[in-house]
Amino acid sequence: MTSKKVIAVFGATGAQGGSVAKAILESKKFAVRALTRDVTRPNALVLRDLGAEVVKGDLNDEASVEAALKDAYGAFVVTNFWDHSSKEKEVCQGKLVADIAKRLGLKHVVYSGLENVKRLTGGKLEVEHFDGKGEVEEYFWSIGVPMTSVRLAAYFENFLTMWKATKASDGDYYTLALPMGDIPMDGISVADVGAVISSIFNSPAEFLGKAVGLSAEALTVQQYADVLSKTLGKEVRDAKITPEAYEKLGFPGAKEMADMFRFYHMKPDRDVQLTHRLNPKVRSFSQFISENQEAFMGT
């Protein structure tokens, strides 16, 4: 039997949870209980091979969460708004974990939170996938759970999917349609988050009760475009779209995403220096693009 303290990692087969589980296993200071809805998934089997205890865990099931947290020292908690697109459901999941963590006496929870934009802006902006996490952050602290909230910058990985450059209709170049004007936007690769979280678990005295904003670097849309141009060998330009025009693009969640960019205009606190201290190997956007060049070439 291991004598190491156990950290339960929710969403362990997802992008954030997987990064965290692997980094904690690599640091060898804690044992990992990896929680996933499907223990037969390839990602779950990889974690088991790396030494994690892989357990079925469901954030909608109180008994499942209680079993997951039993005898654990700490937990990494991430909820996925996009699973169901319901702020209410995300808040219920987060509060359930908080209540059980309090009851079982966990010593350190790291919660993947974000700002409650609606409250911060007096209702002017509403970003449900931020706001629910903000409510859960407040709840964890209000009931006295020893918790650190980590607020992640936009994922560099988004540039491979919903933010990928599109070919211009009027020429042989590509455009990035992100409504940021000339305001720098923080970014980070989700794969680099795990080592930061592992460092936070290793330094509870410094981080308990705090919210920590994480970012590898902040670039303007034109700077992101310049990096893409240089690495991919095709011209990428800032489309110079406004939040108002973005909102009218009409895809599901366009208004919410436009409000998210409006919130980014307010420069929420993301600490590049601290992120680099906690993970000295955190990659810049340029490094991330270089390492994922083939994936980008397919865009």
mmCIF file of C-alpha atoms in Angstrom:
data_model
loop_
_atom_site.group_PDB
_atom_site.id
_atom_site.type_symbol
_atom_site.label_atom_id
_atom_site.label_comp_id
_atom_site.label_asym_id
_atom_site.label_seq_id
_atom_site.Cartn_x
_atom_site.Cartn_y
_atom_site.Cartn_z
ATOM 1 C CA MET A 1 0.000 0.000 0.000
ATOM 2 C CA THR A 2 1.178 3.475 -0.773
ATOM 3 C CA SER A 3 1.797 5.813 2.124
ATOM 4 C CA LYS A 4 1.557 8.894 -0.106
ATOM 5 C CA LYS A 5 -1.304 11.310 0.436
ATOM 6 C CA VAL A 6 -4.007 10.922 -2.220
ATOM 7 C CA ILE A 7 -5.203 13.663 -4.559
ATOM 8 C CA ALA A 8 -8.465 12.929 -6.362
ATOM 9 C CA VAL A 9 -8.472 14.365 -9.899
ATOM 10 C CA PHE A 10 -11.877 14.944 -11.463
ATOM 11 C CA GLY A 11 -12.212 14.896 -15.250
ATOM 12 C CA ALA A 12 -8.973 12.904 -15.416
ATOM 13 C CA THR A 13 -9.508 11.795 -19.025
ATOM 14 C CA GLY A 14 -10.209 15.347 -20.195
ATOM 15 C CA ALA A 15 -7.714 17.993 -21.286
ATOM 16 C CA GLN A 16 -7.290 19.820 -17.956
ATOM 17 C CA GLY A 17 -7.723 16.851 -15.626
ATOM 18 C CA GLY A 18 -5.448 14.658 -17.733
ATOM 19 C CA SER A 19 -2.706 17.280 -17.697
ATOM 20 C CA VAL A 20 -3.032 17.598 -13.899
ATOM 21 C CA ALA A 21 -3.091 13.841 -13.210
ATOM 22 C CA LYS A 22 0.036 13.238 -15.312
ATOM 23 C CA ALA A 23 1.958 16.120 -13.731
ATOM 24 C CA ILE A 24 1.149 15.002 -10.170
ATOM 25 C CA LEU A 25 2.176 11.429 -11.017
ATOM 26 C CA GLU A 26 5.445 12.729 -12.493
ATOM 27 C CA SER A 27 6.218 14.796 -9.374
ATOM 28 C CA LYS A 28 5.900 11.580 -7.288
ATOM 29 C CA LYS A 29 4.891 13.535 -4.160
ATOM 30 C CA PHE A 30 1.257 12.426 -4.098
ATOM 31 C CA ALA A 31 -0.738 9.393 -5.187
ATOM 32 C CA VAL A 32 -3.421 10.080 -7.815
ATOM 33 C CA ARG A 33 -6.996 8.841 -7.787
ATOM 34 C CA ALA A 34 -8.114 9.557 -11.352
ATOM 35 C CA LEU A 35 -11.878 10.012 -11.720
ATOM 36 C CA THR A 36 -13.684 9.486 -15.001
ATOM 37 C CA ARG A 37 -17.151 8.491 -16.129
ATOM 38 C CA ASP A 38 -15.705 5.687 -18.276
ATOM 39 C CA VAL A 39 -12.775 3.733 -16.805
ATOM 40 C CA THR A 40 -12.266 1.826 -20.089
ATOM 41 C CA ARG A 41 -11.369 4.913 -22.142
ATOM 42 C CA PRO A 42 -7.853 4.841 -23.644
ATOM 43 C CA ASN A 43 -6.884 7.951 -21.637
ATOM 44 C CA ALA A 44 -7.970 6.182 -18.427
ATOM 45 C CA LEU A 45 -5.862 3.130 -19.248
ATOM 46 C CA VAL A 46 -2.837 5.365 -19.899
ATOM 47 C CA LEU A 47 -3.229 6.931 -16.439
ATOM 48 C CA ARG A 48 -3.533 3.503 -14.841
ATOM 49 C CA ASP A 49 -0.314 2.430 -16.571
ATOM 50 C CA LEU A 50 1.382 5.569 -15.195
ATOM 51 C CA GLY A 51 0.424 4.522 -11.669
ATOM 52 C CA ALA A 52 -2.916 6.200 -10.986
ATOM 53 C CA GLU A 53 -5.810 4.521 -9.242
ATOM 54 C CA VAL A 54 -8.559 4.901 -11.867
ATOM 55 C CA VAL A 55 -12.066 5.119 -10.423
ATOM 56 C CA LYS A 56 -15.496 5.758 -11.910
ATOM 57 C CA GLY A 57 -16.641 9.200 -10.811
ATOM 58 C CA ASP A 58 -19.767 11.181 -11.711
ATOM 59 C CA LEU A 59 -20.228 14.800 -10.620
ATOM 60 C CA ASN A 60 -24.010 14.352 -10.774
ATOM 61 C CA ASP A 61 -24.003 11.520 -8.228
ATOM 62 C CA GLU A 62 -23.462 12.325 -4.540
ATOM 63 C CA ALA A 63 -22.480 8.767 -3.564
ATOM 64 C CA SER A 64 -19.958 8.646 -6.409
ATOM 65 C CA VAL A 65 -18.352 11.968 -5.361
ATOM 66 C CA GLU A 66 -18.253 10.859 -1.717
ATOM 67 C CA ALA A 67 -16.511 7.592 -2.651
ATOM 68 C CA ALA A 68 -14.070 9.516 -4.851
ATOM 69 C CA LEU A 69 -13.065 11.875 -2.039
ATOM 70 C CA LYS A 70 -13.001 9.343 0.814
ATOM 71 C CA ASP A 71 -9.628 9.401 2.627
ATOM 72 C CA ALA A 72 -8.208 11.877 0.083
ATOM 73 C CA TYR A 73 -5.857 14.661 1.179
ATOM 74 C CA GLY A 74 -6.890 16.923 -1.681
ATOM 75 C CA ALA A 75 -8.691 17.194 -4.989
ATOM 76 C CA PHE A 76 -8.451 18.903 -8.341
ATOM 77 C CA VAL A 77 -11.949 19.838 -9.469
ATOM 78 C CA VAL A 78 -12.896 20.800 -13.014
ATOM 79 C CA THR A 79 -16.435 20.989 -14.361
ATOM 80 C CA ASN A 80 -17.335 21.142 -18.040
ATOM 81 C CA PHE A 81 -20.032 23.693 -18.889
ATOM 82 C CA TRP A 82 -19.977 22.592 -22.529
ATOM 83 C CA ASP A 83 -21.118 19.066 -21.569
ATOM 84 C CA HIS A 84 -24.604 20.417 -20.966
ATOM 85 C CA SER A 85 -24.420 24.234 -21.501
ATOM 86 C CA SER A 86 -26.225 24.770 -18.205
ATOM 87 C CA LYS A 87 -24.848 27.219 -15.656
ATOM 88 C CA GLU A 88 -27.265 25.829 -13.045
ATOM 89 C CA LYS A 89 -25.987 22.286 -13.558
ATOM 90 C CA GLU A 90 -22.347 23.401 -13.353
ATOM 91 C CA VAL A 91 -23.059 25.273 -10.103
ATOM 92 C CA CYS A 92 -24.852 22.209 -8.643
ATOM 93 C CA GLN A 93 -21.884 19.974 -9.500
ATOM 94 C CA GLY A 94 -19.372 22.380 -7.962
ATOM 95 C CA LYS A 95 -21.404 22.912 -4.791
ATOM 96 C CA LEU A 96 -21.849 19.149 -4.363
ATOM 97 C CA VAL A 97 -18.070 18.648 -4.400
ATOM 98 C CA ALA A 98 -17.609 21.596 -2.023
ATOM 99 C CA ASP A 99 -20.135 20.215 0.489
ATOM 100 C CA ILE A 100 -18.576 16.747 0.460
ATOM 101 C CA ALA A 101 -15.022 18.135 0.644
ATOM 102 C CA LYS A 102 -16.090 20.134 3.712
ATOM 103 C CA ARG A 103 -17.783 17.140 5.333
ATOM 104 C CA LEU A 104 -14.822 14.815 4.751
ATOM 105 C CA GLY A 105 -12.259 17.411 5.853
ATOM 106 C CA LEU A 106 -10.110 17.659 2.693
ATOM 107 C CA LYS A 107 -6.990 19.699 3.307
ATOM 108 C CA HIS A 108 -6.527 21.289 -0.129
ATOM 109 C CA VAL A 109 -8.887 21.601 -3.082
ATOM 110 C CA VAL A 110 -7.677 23.209 -6.305
ATOM 111 C CA TYR A 111 -10.718 24.337 -8.276
ATOM 112 C CA SER A 112 -10.610 25.307 -11.943
ATOM 113 C CA GLY A 113 -12.609 28.495 -11.582
ATOM 114 C CA LEU A 114 -13.171 31.764 -13.426
ATOM 115 C CA GLU A 115 -14.570 35.182 -12.616
ATOM 116 C CA ASN A 116 -18.275 35.783 -11.974
ATOM 117 C CA VAL A 117 -18.491 38.263 -14.861
ATOM 118 C CA LYS A 118 -22.176 39.040 -14.384
ATOM 119 C CA ARG A 119 -21.581 40.088 -10.770
ATOM 120 C CA LEU A 120 -18.363 41.983 -11.539
ATOM 121 C CA THR A 121 -20.032 44.008 -14.312
ATOM 122 C CA GLY A 122 -23.321 44.621 -12.493
ATOM 123 C CA GLY A 123 -25.185 42.519 -15.059
ATOM 124 C CA LYS A 124 -23.822 44.366 -18.128
ATOM 125 C CA LEU A 125 -22.043 41.237 -19.357
ATOM 126 C CA GLU A 126 -23.118 37.627 -18.971
ATOM 127 C CA VAL A 127 -20.686 34.790 -19.652
ATOM 128 C CA GLU A 128 -22.363 31.697 -18.282
ATOM 129 C CA HIS A 129 -19.327 29.410 -18.587
ATOM 130 C CA PHE A 130 -17.427 31.915 -16.394
ATOM 131 C CA ASP A 131 -20.258 33.008 -14.083
ATOM 132 C CA GLY A 132 -21.145 29.548 -12.764
ATOM 133 C CA LYS A 133 -17.521 28.818 -11.905
ATOM 134 C CA GLY A 134 -17.344 32.197 -10.160
ATOM 135 C CA GLU A 135 -20.379 31.273 -8.039
ATOM 136 C CA VAL A 136 -18.777 27.952 -7.116
ATOM 137 C CA GLU A 137 -15.497 29.677 -6.158
ATOM 138 C CA GLU A 138 -17.421 31.948 -3.788
ATOM 139 C CA TYR A 139 -19.301 28.975 -2.319
ATOM 140 C CA PHE A 140 -16.147 26.932 -1.602
ATOM 141 C CA TRP A 141 -14.664 29.821 0.346
ATOM 142 C CA SER A 142 -17.938 30.780 2.079
ATOM 143 C CA ILE A 143 -18.301 27.322 3.669
ATOM 144 C CA GLY A 144 -14.644 27.228 4.697
ATOM 145 C CA VAL A 145 -13.130 24.633 2.363
ATOM 146 C CA PRO A 146 -9.320 25.121 2.077
ATOM 147 C CA MET A 147 -9.326 25.928 -1.633
ATOM 148 C CA THR A 148 -7.160 27.547 -4.305
ATOM 149 C CA SER A 149 -8.934 28.702 -7.440
ATOM 150 C CA VAL A 150 -7.005 28.671 -10.708
ATOM 151 C CA ARG A 151 -8.395 30.868 -13.478
ATOM 152 C CA LEU A 152 -7.024 29.806 -16.828
ATOM 153 C CA ALA A 153 -6.362 32.057 -19.785
ATOM 154 C CA ALA A 154 -7.793 31.128 -23.186
ATOM 155 C CA TYR A 155 -6.372 27.859 -24.481
ATOM 156 C CA PHE A 156 -3.858 27.999 -27.326
ATOM 157 C CA GLU A 157 -5.603 24.787 -28.442
ATOM 158 C CA ASN A 158 -8.643 26.910 -29.415
ATOM 159 C CA PHE A 159 -6.627 28.146 -32.402
ATOM 160 C CA LEU A 160 -6.823 24.590 -33.766
ATOM 161 C CA THR A 161 -10.602 24.475 -33.508
ATOM 162 C CA MET A 162 -13.120 27.270 -33.038
ATOM 163 C CA TRP A 163 -10.573 30.071 -33.498
ATOM 164 C CA LYS A 164 -8.689 28.654 -36.447
ATOM 165 C CA ALA A 165 -7.691 31.060 -39.199
ATOM 166 C CA THR A 166 -10.064 31.025 -42.187
ATOM 167 C CA LYS A 167 -9.215 31.676 -45.824
ATOM 168 C CA ALA A 168 -10.247 35.137 -46.935
ATOM 169 C CA SER A 169 -12.833 35.261 -49.704
ATOM 170 C CA ASP A 170 -11.035 38.127 -51.469
ATOM 171 C CA GLY A 171 -7.455 36.892 -51.603
ATOM 172 C CA ASP A 172 -4.753 34.352 -50.886
ATOM 173 C CA TYR A 173 -4.492 34.988 -47.153
ATOM 174 C CA TYR A 174 -6.161 33.900 -43.906
ATOM 175 C CA THR A 175 -7.873 35.870 -41.149
ATOM 176 C CA LEU A 176 -8.233 35.502 -37.374
ATOM 177 C CA ALA A 177 -11.654 36.707 -36.221
ATOM 178 C CA LEU A 178 -11.219 37.487 -32.517
ATOM 179 C CA PRO A 179 -12.829 40.755 -31.347
ATOM 180 C CA MET A 180 -10.002 42.065 -29.174
ATOM 181 C CA GLY A 181 -8.963 45.214 -31.051
ATOM 182 C CA ASP A 182 -5.404 46.058 -29.991
ATOM 183 C CA ILE A 183 -5.812 44.692 -26.452
ATOM 184 C CA PRO A 184 -3.514 41.754 -25.621
ATOM 185 C CA MET A 185 -5.285 38.472 -24.819
ATOM 186 C CA ASP A 186 -3.747 35.994 -22.387
ATOM 187 C CA GLY A 187 -3.264 32.415 -23.543
ATOM 188 C CA ILE A 188 -1.827 29.105 -22.372
ATOM 189 C CA SER A 189 -1.629 25.521 -23.610
ATOM 190 C CA VAL A 190 -3.892 23.326 -21.494
ATOM 191 C CA ALA A 191 -1.127 20.690 -21.563
ATOM 192 C CA ASP A 192 1.070 23.075 -19.523
ATOM 193 C CA VAL A 193 -1.499 23.627 -16.780
ATOM 194 C CA GLY A 194 -0.850 20.334 -14.969
ATOM 195 C CA ALA A 195 2.654 21.221 -13.813
ATOM 196 C CA VAL A 196 1.357 24.536 -12.427
ATOM 197 C CA ILE A 197 -1.365 22.761 -10.426
ATOM 198 C CA SER A 198 1.163 20.199 -9.162
ATOM 199 C CA SER A 199 3.359 23.067 -7.896
ATOM 200 C CA ILE A 200 0.337 24.630 -6.135
ATOM 201 C CA PHE A 201 -0.389 21.342 -4.309
ATOM 202 C CA ASN A 202 3.274 21.297 -3.252
ATOM 203 C CA SER A 203 2.990 24.826 -1.728
ATOM 204 C CA PRO A 204 -0.316 24.962 0.195
ATOM 205 C CA ALA A 205 0.838 27.689 2.586
ATOM 206 C CA GLU A 206 1.390 30.078 -0.325
ATOM 207 C CA PHE A 207 -1.823 29.366 -2.217
ATOM 208 C CA LEU A 208 -4.647 28.302 0.117
ATOM 209 C CA GLY A 209 -7.540 30.773 0.021
ATOM 210 C CA LYS A 210 -6.267 32.496 -3.123
ATOM 211 C CA ALA A 211 -7.367 32.877 -6.716
ATOM 212 C CA VAL A 212 -4.496 32.514 -9.174
ATOM 213 C CA GLY A 213 -4.735 33.664 -12.811
ATOM 214 C CA LEU A 214 -2.641 31.564 -15.203
ATOM 215 C CA SER A 215 -1.169 32.679 -18.533
ATOM 216 C CA ALA A 216 1.862 31.780 -20.648
ATOM 217 C CA GLU A 217 1.823 35.164 -22.387
ATOM 218 C CA ALA A 218 -0.497 37.903 -23.628
ATOM 219 C CA LEU A 219 -0.507 38.812 -27.335
ATOM 220 C CA THR A 220 -2.657 41.031 -29.534
ATOM 221 C CA VAL A 221 -4.645 39.334 -32.298
ATOM 222 C CA GLN A 222 -2.145 40.736 -34.810
ATOM 223 C CA GLN A 223 0.721 39.212 -32.818
ATOM 224 C CA TYR A 224 -1.051 35.829 -32.738
ATOM 225 C CA ALA A 225 -1.562 36.216 -36.514
ATOM 226 C CA ASP A 226 2.131 37.108 -37.030
ATOM 227 C CA VAL A 227 3.238 33.961 -35.154
ATOM 228 C CA LEU A 228 0.894 31.836 -37.274
ATOM 229 C CA SER A 229 2.157 33.487 -40.494
ATOM 230 C CA LYS A 230 5.805 32.950 -39.600
ATOM 231 C CA THR A 231 5.397 29.329 -38.503
ATOM 232 C CA LEU A 232 2.932 28.161 -41.128
ATOM 233 C CA GLY A 233 4.331 30.056 -44.084
ATOM 234 C CA LYS A 234 0.988 31.549 -45.093
ATOM 235 C CA GLU A 235 -0.192 35.071 -44.426
ATOM 236 C CA VAL A 236 -2.586 35.425 -41.501
ATOM 237 C CA ARG A 237 -4.194 38.794 -40.693
ATOM 238 C CA ASP A 238 -6.322 40.195 -37.886
ATOM 239 C CA ALA A 239 -9.886 40.331 -39.277
ATOM 240 C CA LYS A 240 -10.482 43.391 -37.052
ATOM 241 C CA ILE A 241 -13.957 42.196 -36.119
ATOM 242 C CA THR A 242 -15.841 44.093 -33.389
ATOM 243 C CA PRO A 243 -17.621 42.387 -30.485
ATOM 244 C CA GLU A 244 -20.900 43.669 -31.973
ATOM 245 C CA ALA A 245 -20.199 42.048 -35.336
ATOM 246 C CA TYR A 246 -18.982 38.869 -33.627
ATOM 247 C CA GLU A 247 -22.225 38.667 -31.664
ATOM 248 C CA LYS A 248 -24.178 38.758 -34.928
ATOM 249 C CA LEU A 249 -22.303 35.795 -36.463
ATOM 250 C CA GLY A 250 -25.227 33.727 -35.247
ATOM 251 C CA PHE A 251 -23.511 30.520 -34.144
ATOM 252 C CA PRO A 252 -24.709 28.957 -30.854
ATOM 253 C CA GLY A 253 -23.211 30.943 -27.982
ATOM 254 C CA ALA A 254 -22.108 33.915 -30.150
ATOM 255 C CA LYS A 255 -23.496 36.471 -27.654
ATOM 256 C CA GLU A 256 -21.841 34.679 -24.732
ATOM 257 C CA MET A 257 -18.481 34.536 -26.535
ATOM 258 C CA ALA A 258 -18.753 38.208 -27.525
ATOM 259 C CA ASP A 259 -19.328 39.072 -23.861
ATOM 260 C CA MET A 260 -16.322 36.930 -22.926
ATOM 261 C CA PHE A 261 -14.134 38.992 -25.271
ATOM 262 C CA ARG A 262 -15.637 42.186 -23.836
ATOM 263 C CA PHE A 263 -14.587 40.904 -20.416
ATOM 264 C CA TYR A 264 -11.095 40.154 -21.764
ATOM 265 C CA HIS A 265 -10.958 43.836 -22.797
ATOM 266 C CA MET A 266 -11.102 44.587 -19.059
ATOM 267 C CA LYS A 267 -7.804 42.677 -18.643
ATOM 268 C CA PRO A 268 -8.706 40.152 -15.929
ATOM 269 C CA ASP A 269 -5.778 39.260 -13.680
ATOM 270 C CA ARG A 270 -3.626 36.575 -15.281
ATOM 271 C CA ASP A 271 -0.102 36.325 -13.844
ATOM 272 C CA VAL A 272 2.455 35.416 -16.515
ATOM 273 C CA GLN A 273 5.413 35.678 -14.137
ATOM 274 C CA LEU A 274 3.835 33.406 -11.509
ATOM 275 C CA THR A 275 2.784 30.882 -14.166
ATOM 276 C CA HIS A 276 6.379 30.648 -15.400
ATOM 277 C CA ARG A 277 7.650 30.271 -11.814
ATOM 278 C CA LEU A 278 5.234 27.401 -11.155
ATOM 279 C CA ASN A 279 5.992 25.735 -14.502
ATOM 280 C CA PRO A 280 9.358 26.863 -15.919
ATOM 281 C CA LYS A 281 8.672 24.768 -19.057
ATOM 282 C CA VAL A 282 5.438 26.575 -19.953
ATOM 283 C CA ARG A 283 5.372 27.130 -23.714
ATOM 284 C CA SER A 284 4.902 30.360 -25.634
ATOM 285 C CA PHE A 285 2.358 30.508 -28.460
ATOM 286 C CA SER A 286 5.221 30.286 -30.939
ATOM 287 C CA GLN A 287 6.546 27.087 -29.332
ATOM 288 C CA PHE A 288 3.040 25.648 -29.172
ATOM 289 C CA ILE A 289 2.469 26.316 -32.893
ATOM 290 C CA SER A 290 5.849 24.855 -33.844
ATOM 291 C CA GLU A 291 5.111 21.663 -31.915
ATOM 292 C CA ASN A 292 1.642 21.370 -33.471
ATOM 293 C CA GLN A 293 2.592 22.462 -36.970
ATOM 294 C CA GLU A 294 1.085 19.424 -38.680
ATOM 295 C CA ALA A 295 -2.269 19.948 -37.010
ATOM 296 C CA PHE A 296 -2.235 23.611 -38.041
ATOM 297 C CA MET A 297 -1.247 22.761 -41.619
ATOM 298 C CA GLY A 298 -4.451 20.759 -41.809
ATOM 299 C CA THR A 299 -6.570 23.778 -40.857
#
